[in-house]
Short mmCIF file of C-alpha atoms in Angstrom, two decimals:
data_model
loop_
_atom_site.label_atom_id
_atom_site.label_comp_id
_atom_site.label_asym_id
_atom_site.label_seq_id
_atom_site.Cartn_x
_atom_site.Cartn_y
_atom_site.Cartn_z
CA UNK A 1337 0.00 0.00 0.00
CA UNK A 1338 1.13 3.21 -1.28
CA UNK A 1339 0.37 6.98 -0.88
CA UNK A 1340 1.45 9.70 -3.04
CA UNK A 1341 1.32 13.46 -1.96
CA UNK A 1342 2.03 16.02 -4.30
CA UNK A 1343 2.86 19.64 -4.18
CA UNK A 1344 4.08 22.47 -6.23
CA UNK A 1345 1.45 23.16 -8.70
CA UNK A 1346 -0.04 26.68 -8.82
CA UNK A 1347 -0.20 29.69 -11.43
CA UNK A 1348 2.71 30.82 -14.02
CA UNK A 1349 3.07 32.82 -16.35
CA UNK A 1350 4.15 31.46 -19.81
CA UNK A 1351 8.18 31.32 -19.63
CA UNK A 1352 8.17 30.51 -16.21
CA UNK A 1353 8.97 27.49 -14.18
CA UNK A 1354 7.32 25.44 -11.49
CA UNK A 1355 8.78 22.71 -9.30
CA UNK A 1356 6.83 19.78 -8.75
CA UNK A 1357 7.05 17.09 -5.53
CA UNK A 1358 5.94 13.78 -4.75
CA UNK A 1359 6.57 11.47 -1.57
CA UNK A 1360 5.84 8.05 -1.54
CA UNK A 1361 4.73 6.55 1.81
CA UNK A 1362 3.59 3.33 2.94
CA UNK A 1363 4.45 -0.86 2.64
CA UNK A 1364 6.08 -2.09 -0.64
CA UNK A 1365 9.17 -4.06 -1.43
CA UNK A 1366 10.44 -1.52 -3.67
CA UNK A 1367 9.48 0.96 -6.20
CA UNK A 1368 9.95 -0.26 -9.89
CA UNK A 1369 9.22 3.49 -11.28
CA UNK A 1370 7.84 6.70 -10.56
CA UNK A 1371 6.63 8.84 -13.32
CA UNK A 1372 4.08 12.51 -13.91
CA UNK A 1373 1.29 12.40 -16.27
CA UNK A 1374 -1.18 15.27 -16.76
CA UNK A 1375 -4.63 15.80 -18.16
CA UNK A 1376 -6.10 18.73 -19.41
CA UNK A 1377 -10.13 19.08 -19.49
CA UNK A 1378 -11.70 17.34 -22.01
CA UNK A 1379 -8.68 15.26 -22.54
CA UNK A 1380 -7.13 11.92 -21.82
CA UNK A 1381 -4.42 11.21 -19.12
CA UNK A 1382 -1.30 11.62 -21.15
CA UNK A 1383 2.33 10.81 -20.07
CA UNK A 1384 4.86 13.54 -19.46
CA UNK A 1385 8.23 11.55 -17.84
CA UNK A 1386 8.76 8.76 -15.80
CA UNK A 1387 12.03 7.48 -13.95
CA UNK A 1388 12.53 3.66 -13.30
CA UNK A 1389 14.99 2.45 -10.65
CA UNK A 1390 18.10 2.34 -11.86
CA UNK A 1391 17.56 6.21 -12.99
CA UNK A 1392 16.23 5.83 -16.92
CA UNK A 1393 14.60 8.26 -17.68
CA UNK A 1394 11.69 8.87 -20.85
CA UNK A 1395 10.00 12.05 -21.82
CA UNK A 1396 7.11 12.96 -23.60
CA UNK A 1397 8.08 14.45 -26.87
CA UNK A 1398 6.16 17.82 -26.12
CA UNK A 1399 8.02 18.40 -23.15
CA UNK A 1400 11.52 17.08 -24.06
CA UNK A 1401 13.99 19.83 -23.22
CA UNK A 1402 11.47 21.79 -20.79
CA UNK A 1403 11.05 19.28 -18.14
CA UNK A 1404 13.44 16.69 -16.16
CA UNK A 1405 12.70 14.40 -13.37
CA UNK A 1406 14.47 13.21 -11.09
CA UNK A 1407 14.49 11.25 -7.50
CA UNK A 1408 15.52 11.23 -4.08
CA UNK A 1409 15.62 7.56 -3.27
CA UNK A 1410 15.93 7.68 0.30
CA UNK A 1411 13.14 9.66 0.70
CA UNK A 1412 10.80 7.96 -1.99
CA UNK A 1413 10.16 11.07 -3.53
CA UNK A 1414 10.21 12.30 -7.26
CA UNK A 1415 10.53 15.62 -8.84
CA UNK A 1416 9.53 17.58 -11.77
CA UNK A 1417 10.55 20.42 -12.59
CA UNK A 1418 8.97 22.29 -15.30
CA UNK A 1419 10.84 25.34 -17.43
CA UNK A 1420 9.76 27.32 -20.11
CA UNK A 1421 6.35 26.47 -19.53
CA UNK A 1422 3.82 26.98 -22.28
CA UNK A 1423 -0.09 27.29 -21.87
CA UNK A 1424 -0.12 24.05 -23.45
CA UNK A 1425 1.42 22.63 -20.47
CA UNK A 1426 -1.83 23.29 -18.37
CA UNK A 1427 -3.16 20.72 -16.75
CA UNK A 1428 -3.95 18.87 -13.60
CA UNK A 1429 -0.77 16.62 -12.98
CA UNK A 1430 -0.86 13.49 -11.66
CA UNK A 1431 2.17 11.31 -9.35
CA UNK A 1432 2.36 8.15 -10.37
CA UNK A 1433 4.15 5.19 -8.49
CA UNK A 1434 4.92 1.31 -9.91
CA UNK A 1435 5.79 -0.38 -7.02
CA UNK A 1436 6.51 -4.31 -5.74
CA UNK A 1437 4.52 -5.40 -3.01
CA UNK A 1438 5.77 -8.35 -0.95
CA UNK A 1439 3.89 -10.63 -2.76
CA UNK A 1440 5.79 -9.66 -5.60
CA UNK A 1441 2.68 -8.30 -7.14
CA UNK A 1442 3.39 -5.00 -8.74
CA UNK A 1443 0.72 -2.14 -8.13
CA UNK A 1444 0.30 1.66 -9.96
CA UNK A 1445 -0.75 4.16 -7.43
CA UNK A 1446 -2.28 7.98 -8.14
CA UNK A 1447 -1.23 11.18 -6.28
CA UNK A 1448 -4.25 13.15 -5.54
CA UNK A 1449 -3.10 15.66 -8.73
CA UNK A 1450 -1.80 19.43 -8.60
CA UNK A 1451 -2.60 21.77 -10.63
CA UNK A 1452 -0.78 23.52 -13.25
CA UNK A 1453 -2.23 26.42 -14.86
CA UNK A 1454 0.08 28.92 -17.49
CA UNK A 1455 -1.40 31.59 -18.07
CA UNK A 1456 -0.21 33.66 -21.61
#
């Protein structure tokens, strides 16, 4: 069992940057990858990054050069951090965590989401 809490979201305005948090709390064996997604209204969850365990890294294309993650292992906790930001780039964005219980079962969990709003 895993809970994400996010922070950092708020209001920007377009050329700006925001820095986005999420701990991981709980029981699990170990986290297989942590990643952000966002969705804007009236659209589908989309990807934006993701980080896997031994520090890979992937990138949605529209953000590639703009964003990086990265983690803090000890504390379970994953970061985005968002420059240049566009309008495009609103969106509520979500934490996500792929983790290993100790049944060896892995599990995705959700943050609760933080919003991101660029204004132009």
């Amino acid at each position: 069992q895993v809970q994400l809490v996010e922070s950092g979201g708020g209001l920007v305005q377009a050329g700006g940057s925001l820095r986005l948090s999420c701990a991981a709390s709980g029981s699990f064996f170990r986290i297989n990858a942590m990643g952000w997604y966002r969705q804007a209204p009236g659209k589908q969850r989309e990807l934006v990054a993701t980080i896997t365990s031994d520090g890979s890294t992937n990138y949605a294309d529209a953000v590639k050069g703009r964003f990086t993650i990265s983690r803090d292992s000890a504390k379970n906790t994953v970061y985005l951090q968002m420059n240049s930001l566009k309008p495009g780039d609103t969106a509520v964005y979500y934490c996500n965590c792929n983790a290993r219980g100790y049944t060896t079962t892995n599990y995705n969990y959700w943050g609760q989401g933080t919003q991101v709003t660029v204004s132009s």
